[in-house]
PDB file of C-alpha atoms in Angstrom:
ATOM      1  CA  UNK A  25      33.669  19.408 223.399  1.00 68.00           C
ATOM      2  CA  UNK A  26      32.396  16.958 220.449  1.00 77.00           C
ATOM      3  CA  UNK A  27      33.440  13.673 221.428  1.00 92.00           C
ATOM      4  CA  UNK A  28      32.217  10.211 219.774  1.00 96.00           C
ATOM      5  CA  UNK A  29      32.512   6.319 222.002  1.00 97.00           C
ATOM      6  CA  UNK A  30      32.590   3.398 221.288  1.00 97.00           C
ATOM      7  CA  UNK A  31      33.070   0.905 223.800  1.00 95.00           C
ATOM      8  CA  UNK A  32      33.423  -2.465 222.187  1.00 96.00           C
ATOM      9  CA  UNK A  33      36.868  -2.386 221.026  1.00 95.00           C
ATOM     10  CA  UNK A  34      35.718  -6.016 219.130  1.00 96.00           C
ATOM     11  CA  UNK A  35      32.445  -7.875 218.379  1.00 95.00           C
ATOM     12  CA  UNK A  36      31.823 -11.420 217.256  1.00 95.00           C
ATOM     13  CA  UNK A  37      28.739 -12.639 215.815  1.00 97.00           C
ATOM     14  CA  UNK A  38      27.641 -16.162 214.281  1.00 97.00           C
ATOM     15  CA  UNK A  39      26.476 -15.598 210.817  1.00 97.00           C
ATOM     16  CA  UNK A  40      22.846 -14.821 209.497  1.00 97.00           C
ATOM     17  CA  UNK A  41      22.493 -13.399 212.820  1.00 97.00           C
ATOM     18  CA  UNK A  42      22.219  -9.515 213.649  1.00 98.00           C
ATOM     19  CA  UNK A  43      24.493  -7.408 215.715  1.00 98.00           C
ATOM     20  CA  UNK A  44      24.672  -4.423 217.262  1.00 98.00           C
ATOM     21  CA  UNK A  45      27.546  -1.392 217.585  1.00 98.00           C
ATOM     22  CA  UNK A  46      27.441   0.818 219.769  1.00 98.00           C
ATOM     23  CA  UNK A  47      28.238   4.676 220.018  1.00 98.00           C
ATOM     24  CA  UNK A  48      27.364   7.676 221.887  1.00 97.00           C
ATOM     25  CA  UNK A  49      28.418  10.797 221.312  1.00 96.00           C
ATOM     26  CA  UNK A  50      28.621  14.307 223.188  1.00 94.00           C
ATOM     27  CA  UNK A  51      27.947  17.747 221.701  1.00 91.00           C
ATOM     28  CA  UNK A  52      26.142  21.207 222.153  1.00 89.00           C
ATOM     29  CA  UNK A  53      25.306  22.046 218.876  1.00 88.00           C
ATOM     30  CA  UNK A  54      21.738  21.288 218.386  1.00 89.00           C
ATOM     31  CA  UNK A  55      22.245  20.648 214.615  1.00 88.00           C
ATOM     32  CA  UNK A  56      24.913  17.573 213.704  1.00 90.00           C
ATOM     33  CA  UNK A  57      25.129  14.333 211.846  1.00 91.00           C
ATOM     34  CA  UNK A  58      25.756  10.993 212.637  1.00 94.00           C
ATOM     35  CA  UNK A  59      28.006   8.738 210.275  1.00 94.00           C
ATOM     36  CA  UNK A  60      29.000   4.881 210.859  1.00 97.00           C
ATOM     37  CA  UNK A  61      31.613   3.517 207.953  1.00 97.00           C
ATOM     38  CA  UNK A  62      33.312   0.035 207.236  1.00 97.00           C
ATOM     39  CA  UNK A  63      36.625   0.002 206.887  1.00 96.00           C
ATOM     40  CA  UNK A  64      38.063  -3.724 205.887  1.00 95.00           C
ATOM     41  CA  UNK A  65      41.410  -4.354 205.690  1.00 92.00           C
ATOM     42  CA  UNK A  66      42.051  -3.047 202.715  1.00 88.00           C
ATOM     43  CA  UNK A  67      41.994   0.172 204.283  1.00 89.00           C
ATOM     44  CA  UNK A  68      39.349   1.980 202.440  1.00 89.00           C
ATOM     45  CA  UNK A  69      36.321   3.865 204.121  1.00 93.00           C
ATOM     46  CA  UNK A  70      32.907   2.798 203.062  1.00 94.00           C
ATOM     47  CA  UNK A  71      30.109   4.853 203.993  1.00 92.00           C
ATOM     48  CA  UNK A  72      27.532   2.873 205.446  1.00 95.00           C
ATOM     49  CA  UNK A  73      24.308   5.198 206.872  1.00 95.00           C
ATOM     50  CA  UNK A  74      23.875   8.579 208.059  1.00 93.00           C
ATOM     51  CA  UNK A  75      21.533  10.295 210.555  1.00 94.00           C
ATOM     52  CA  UNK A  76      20.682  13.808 210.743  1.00 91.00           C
ATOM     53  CA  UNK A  77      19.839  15.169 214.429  1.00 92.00           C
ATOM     54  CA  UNK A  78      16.446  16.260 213.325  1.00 92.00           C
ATOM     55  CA  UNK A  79      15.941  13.386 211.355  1.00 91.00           C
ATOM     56  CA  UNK A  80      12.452  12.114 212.892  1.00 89.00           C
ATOM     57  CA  UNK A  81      13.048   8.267 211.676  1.00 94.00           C
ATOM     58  CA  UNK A  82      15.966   6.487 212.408  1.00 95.00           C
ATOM     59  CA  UNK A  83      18.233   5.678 208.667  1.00 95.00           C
ATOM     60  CA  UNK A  84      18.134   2.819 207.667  1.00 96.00           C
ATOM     61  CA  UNK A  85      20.062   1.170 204.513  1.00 95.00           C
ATOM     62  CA  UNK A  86      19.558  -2.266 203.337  1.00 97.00           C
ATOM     63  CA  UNK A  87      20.598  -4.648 206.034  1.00 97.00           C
ATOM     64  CA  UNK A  88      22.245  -1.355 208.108  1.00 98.00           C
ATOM     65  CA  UNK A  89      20.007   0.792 210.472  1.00 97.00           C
ATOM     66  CA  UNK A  90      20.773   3.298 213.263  1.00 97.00           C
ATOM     67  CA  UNK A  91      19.189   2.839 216.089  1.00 96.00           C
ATOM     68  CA  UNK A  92      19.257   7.034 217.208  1.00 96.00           C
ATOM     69  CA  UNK A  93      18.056   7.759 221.082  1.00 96.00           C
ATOM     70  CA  UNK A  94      18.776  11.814 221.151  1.00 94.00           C
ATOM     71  CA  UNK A  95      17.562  12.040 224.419  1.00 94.00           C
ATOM     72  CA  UNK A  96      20.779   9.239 225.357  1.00 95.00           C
ATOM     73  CA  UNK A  97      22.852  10.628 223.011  1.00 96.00           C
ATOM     74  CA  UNK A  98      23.347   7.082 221.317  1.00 97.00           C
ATOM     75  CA  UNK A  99      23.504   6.161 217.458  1.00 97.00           C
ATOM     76  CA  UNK A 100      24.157   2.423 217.173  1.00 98.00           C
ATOM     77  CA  UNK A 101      24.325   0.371 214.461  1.00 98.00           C
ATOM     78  CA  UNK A 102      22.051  -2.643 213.739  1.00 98.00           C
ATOM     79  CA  UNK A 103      23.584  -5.029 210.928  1.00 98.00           C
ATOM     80  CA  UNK A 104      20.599  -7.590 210.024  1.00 96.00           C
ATOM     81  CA  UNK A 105      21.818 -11.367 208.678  1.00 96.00           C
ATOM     82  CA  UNK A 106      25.318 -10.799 208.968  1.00 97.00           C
ATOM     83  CA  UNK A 107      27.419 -12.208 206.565  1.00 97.00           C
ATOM     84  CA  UNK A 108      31.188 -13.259 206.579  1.00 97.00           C
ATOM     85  CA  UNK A 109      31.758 -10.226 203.772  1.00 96.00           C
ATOM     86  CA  UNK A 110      31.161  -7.613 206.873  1.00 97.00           C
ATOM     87  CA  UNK A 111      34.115  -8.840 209.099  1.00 97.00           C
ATOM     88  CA  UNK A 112      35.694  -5.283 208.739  1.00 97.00           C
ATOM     89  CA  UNK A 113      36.454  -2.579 211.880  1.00 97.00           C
ATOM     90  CA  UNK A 114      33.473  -0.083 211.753  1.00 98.00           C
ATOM     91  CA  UNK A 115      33.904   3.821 213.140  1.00 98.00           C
ATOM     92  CA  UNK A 116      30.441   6.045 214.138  1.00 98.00           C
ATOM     93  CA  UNK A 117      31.310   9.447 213.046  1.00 96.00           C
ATOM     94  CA  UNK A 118      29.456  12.899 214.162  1.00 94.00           C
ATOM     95  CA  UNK A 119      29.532  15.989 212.037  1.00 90.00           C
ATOM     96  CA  UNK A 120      28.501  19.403 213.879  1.00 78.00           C
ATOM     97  CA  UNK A 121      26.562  21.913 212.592  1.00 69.00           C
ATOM     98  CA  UNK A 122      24.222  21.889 209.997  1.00 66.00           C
ATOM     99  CA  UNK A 123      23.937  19.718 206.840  1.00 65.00           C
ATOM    100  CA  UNK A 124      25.934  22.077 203.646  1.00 64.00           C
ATOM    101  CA  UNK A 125      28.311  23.631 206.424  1.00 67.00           C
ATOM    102  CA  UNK A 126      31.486  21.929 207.351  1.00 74.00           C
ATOM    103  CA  UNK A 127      32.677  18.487 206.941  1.00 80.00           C
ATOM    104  CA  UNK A 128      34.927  17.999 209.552  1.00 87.00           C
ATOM    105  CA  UNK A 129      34.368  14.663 211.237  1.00 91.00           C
ATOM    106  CA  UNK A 130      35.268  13.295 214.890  1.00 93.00           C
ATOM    107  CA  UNK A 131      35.457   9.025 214.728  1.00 96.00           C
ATOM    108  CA  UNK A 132      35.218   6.783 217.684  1.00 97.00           C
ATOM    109  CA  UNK A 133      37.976   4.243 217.732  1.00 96.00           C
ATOM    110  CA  UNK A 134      36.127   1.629 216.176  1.00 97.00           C
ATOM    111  CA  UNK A 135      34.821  -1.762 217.042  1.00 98.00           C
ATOM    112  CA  UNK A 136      36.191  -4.862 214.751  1.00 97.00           C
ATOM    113  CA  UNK A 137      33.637  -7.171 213.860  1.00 98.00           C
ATOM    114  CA  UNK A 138      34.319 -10.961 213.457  1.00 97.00           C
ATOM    115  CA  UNK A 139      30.954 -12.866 211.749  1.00 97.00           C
ATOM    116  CA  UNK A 140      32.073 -16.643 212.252  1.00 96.00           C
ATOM    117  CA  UNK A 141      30.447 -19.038 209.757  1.00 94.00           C
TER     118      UNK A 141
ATOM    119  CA  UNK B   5      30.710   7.163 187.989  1.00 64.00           C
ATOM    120  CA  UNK B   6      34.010   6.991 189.392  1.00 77.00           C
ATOM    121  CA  UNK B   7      34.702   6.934 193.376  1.00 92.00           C
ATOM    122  CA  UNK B   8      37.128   9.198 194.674  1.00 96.00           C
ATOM    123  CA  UNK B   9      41.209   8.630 193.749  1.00 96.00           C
ATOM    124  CA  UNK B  10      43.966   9.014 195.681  1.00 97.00           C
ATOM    125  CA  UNK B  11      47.693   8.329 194.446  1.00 97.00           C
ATOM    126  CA  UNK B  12      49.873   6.894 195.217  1.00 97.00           C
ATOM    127  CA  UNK B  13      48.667   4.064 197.387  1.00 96.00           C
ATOM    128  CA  UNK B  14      52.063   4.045 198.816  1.00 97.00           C
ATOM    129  CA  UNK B  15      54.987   6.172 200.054  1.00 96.00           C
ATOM    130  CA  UNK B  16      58.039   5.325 201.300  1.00 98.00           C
ATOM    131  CA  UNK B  17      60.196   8.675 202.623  1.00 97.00           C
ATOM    132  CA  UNK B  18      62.975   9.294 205.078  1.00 97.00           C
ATOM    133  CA  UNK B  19      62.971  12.001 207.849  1.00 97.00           C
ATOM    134  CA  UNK B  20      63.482  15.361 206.646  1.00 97.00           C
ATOM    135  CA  UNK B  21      62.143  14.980 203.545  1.00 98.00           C
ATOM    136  CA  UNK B  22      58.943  16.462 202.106  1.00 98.00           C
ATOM    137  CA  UNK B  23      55.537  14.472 200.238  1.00 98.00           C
ATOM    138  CA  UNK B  24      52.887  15.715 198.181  1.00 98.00           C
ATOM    139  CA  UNK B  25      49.550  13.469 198.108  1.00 98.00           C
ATOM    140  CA  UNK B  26      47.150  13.535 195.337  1.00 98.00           C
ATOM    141  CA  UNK B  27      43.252  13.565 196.014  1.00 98.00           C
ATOM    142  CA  UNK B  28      40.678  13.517 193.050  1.00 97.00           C
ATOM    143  CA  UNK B  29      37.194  13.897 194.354  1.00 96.00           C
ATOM    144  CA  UNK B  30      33.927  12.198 192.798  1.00 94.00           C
ATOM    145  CA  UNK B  31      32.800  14.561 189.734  1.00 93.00           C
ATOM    146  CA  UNK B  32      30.443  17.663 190.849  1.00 91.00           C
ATOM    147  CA  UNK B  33      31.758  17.850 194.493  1.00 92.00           C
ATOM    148  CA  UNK B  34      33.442  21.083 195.512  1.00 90.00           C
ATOM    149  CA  UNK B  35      34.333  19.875 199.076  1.00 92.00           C
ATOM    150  CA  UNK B  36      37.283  17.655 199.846  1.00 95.00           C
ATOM    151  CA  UNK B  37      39.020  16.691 203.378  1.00 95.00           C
ATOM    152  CA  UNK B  38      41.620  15.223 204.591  1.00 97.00           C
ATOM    153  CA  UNK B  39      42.104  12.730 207.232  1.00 97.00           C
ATOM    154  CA  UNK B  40      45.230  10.863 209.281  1.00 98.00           C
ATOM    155  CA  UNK B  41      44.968   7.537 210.714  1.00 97.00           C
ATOM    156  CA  UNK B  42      46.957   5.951 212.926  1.00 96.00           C
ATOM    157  CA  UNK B  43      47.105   2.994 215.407  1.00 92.00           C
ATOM    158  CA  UNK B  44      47.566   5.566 218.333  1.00 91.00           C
ATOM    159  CA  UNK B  45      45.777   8.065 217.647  1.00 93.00           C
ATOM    160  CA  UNK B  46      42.412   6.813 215.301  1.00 94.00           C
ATOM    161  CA  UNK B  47      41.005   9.094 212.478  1.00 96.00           C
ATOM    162  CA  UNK B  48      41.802  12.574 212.869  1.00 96.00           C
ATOM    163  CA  UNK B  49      40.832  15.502 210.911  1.00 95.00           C
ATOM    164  CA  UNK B  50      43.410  17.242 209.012  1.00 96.00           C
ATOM    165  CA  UNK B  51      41.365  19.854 206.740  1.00 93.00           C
ATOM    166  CA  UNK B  52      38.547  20.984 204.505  1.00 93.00           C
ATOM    167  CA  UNK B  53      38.801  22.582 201.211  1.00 93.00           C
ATOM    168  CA  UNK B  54      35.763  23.802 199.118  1.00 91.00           C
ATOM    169  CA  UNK B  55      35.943  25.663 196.184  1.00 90.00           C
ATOM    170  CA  UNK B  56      39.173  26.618 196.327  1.00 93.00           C
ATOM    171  CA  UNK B  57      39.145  27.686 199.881  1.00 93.00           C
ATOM    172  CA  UNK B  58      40.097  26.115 203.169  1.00 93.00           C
ATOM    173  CA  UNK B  59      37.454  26.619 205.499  1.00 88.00           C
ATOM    174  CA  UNK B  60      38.559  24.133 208.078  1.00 87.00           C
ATOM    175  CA  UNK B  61      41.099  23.005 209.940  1.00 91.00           C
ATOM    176  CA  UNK B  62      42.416  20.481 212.504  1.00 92.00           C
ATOM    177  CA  UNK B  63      45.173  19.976 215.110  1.00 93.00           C
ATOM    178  CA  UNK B  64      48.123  19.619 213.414  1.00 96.00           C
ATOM    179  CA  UNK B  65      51.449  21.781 213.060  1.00 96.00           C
ATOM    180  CA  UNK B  66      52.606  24.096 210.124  1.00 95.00           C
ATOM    181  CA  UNK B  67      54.227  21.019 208.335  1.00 97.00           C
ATOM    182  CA  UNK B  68      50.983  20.049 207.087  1.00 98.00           C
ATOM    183  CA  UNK B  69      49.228  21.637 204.412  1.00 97.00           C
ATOM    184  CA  UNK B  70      46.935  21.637 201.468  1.00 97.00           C
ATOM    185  CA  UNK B  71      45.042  23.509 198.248  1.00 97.00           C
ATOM    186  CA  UNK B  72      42.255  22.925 195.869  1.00 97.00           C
ATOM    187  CA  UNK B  73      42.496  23.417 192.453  1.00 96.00           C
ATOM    188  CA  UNK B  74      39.902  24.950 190.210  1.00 95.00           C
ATOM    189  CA  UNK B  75      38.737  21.213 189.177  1.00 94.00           C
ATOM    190  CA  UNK B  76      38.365  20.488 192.991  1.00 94.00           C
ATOM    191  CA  UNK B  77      40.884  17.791 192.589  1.00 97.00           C
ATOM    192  CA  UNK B  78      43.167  18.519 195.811  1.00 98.00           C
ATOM    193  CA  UNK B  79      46.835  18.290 197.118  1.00 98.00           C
ATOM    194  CA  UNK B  80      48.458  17.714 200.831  1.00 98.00           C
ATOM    195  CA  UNK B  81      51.967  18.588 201.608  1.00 98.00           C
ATOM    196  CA  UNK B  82      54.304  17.476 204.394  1.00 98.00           C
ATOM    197  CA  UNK B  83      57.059  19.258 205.066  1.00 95.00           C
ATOM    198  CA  UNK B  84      59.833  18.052 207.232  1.00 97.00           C
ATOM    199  CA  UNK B  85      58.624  14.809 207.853  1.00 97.00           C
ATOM    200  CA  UNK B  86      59.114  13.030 211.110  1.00 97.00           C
ATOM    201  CA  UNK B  87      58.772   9.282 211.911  1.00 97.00           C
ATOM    202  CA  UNK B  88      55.352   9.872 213.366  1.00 96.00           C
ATOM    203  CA  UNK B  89      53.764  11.232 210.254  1.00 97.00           C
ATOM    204  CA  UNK B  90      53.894   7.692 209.074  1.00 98.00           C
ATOM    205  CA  UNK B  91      49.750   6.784 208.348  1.00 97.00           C
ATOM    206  CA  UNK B  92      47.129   6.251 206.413  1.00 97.00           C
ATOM    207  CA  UNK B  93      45.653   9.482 205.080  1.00 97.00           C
ATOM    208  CA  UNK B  94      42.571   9.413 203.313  1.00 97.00           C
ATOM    209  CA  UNK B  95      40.409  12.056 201.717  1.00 96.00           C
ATOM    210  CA  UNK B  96      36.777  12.466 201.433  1.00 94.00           C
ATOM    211  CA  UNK B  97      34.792  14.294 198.969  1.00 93.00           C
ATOM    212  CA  UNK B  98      31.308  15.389 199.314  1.00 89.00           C
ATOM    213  CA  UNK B  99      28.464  17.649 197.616  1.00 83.00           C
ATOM    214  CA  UNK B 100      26.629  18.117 200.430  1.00 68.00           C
ATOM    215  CA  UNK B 101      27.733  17.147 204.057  1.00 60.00           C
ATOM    216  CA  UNK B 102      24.967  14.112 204.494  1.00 67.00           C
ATOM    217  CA  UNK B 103      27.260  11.732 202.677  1.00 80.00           C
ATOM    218  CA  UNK B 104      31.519  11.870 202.772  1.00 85.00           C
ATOM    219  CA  UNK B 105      32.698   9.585 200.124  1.00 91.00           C
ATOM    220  CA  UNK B 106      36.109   8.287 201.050  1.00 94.00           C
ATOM    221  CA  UNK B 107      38.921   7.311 198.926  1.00 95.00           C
ATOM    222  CA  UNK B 108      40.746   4.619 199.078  1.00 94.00           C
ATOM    223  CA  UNK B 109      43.884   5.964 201.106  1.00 95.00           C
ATOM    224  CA  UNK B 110      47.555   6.892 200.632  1.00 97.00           C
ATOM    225  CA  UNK B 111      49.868   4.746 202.995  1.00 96.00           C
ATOM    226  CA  UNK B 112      52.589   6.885 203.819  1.00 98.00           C
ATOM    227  CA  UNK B 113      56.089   5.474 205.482  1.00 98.00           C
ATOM    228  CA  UNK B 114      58.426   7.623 207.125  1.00 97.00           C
ATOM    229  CA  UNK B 115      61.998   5.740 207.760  1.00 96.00           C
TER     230      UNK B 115
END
């Protein structure tokens, strides 16, 4: 069964520094994505990066990149120069199938960042 | 161009009665889901409509269900409504499935 983790149910990092989220994520279907979004407290979803499974570079988006190990079945999240602005809880996502089929997503349970000044 | 629109923010019902949520996807995309959120039980997947047509669902019972319009702008019902429906519920819209654009949530209290 699809399943997404994430095991650091909260982060802290000192600002201008970079951080990393983990996630790993179970499934048989060789053809998925891989999703991480912000969610401040506000409460809406920002889409942040995605990876495709046959992707052959790992995504990266301004200051976001995934780090993606297929073999280890791990898609974490590298936030470069954090700043205070990206204290927010942040869920890694995994669509299967392929890319223009379904868009059902399974989330991990989140990690909350903190970036101290 | 505009983000995706859900109304209204916020909800306040009592037990028994019934809602009807309003999602209006970005302009061009056919596909729109819906998603539950809750302290105890995360981001779960409710369903999928594209043009028109569900063509997936999630876990949930009878009470809960949905349409697309011809415009792709789409609508969730829940029937019945029991103290645990109370959540976030957020839709997503998306022309392809690389990117799910996510609006900004309905917050829905059940007394």
């Amino acid at each position: 069964a699809q399943k997404i983790t994430q095991t650091q149910p909260g982060m802290f990092v000192q600002e201008k520094e970079a951080v990393t989220l983990d996630c790993t994520y179970d499934t048989s279907d060789p053809s998925y994505g891989l999703f991480w979004y912000k969610q401040p407290s506000s409460g809406e979803m920002i889409f942040l990066i995605y990876q495709g499974s046959y992707d052959q570079q790992n995504a990266t988006e301004g200051r976001y990149s995934l780090n993606f190990q297929k073999a280890r079945k791990s898609a974490n999240l590298v936030i470069s120069a954090s700043q205070l602005g990206d204290s927010a809880m942040y869920f890694c996502a995994m669509r299967e199938g392929p890319s223009g089929g379904y868009n059902k997503l399974i989330f991990g349970a989140g990690t909350r960042l903190a970036v101290h000044p | 161009k505009a983000g995706v629109t859900q109304t209204p923010r916020y909800l306040i019902k009592t037990r028994g009665q019934q809602v009807t949520l309003s999602c209006s996807p970005i302009s061009g995309h056919r596909s729109v889901s819906w998603y539950q959120q809750t302290p105890g039980q995360g981001l779960q997947f409710l369903f999928e409509y594209f043009s028109e047509t569900q063509r997936n669902k999630g876990n949930f019972p009878g009470r809960f269900s949905g349409r697309q319009f011809s415009n792709s702008r789409s609508e969730m019902n829940v029937s019945t409504l029991e103290l645990g429906d109370s959540a976030l519920y957020l839709c997503a819209s998306s022309l392809d499935s690389d990117e799910q654009f996510f609006g900004p949530g309905t917050r829905l209290t059940v007394l």
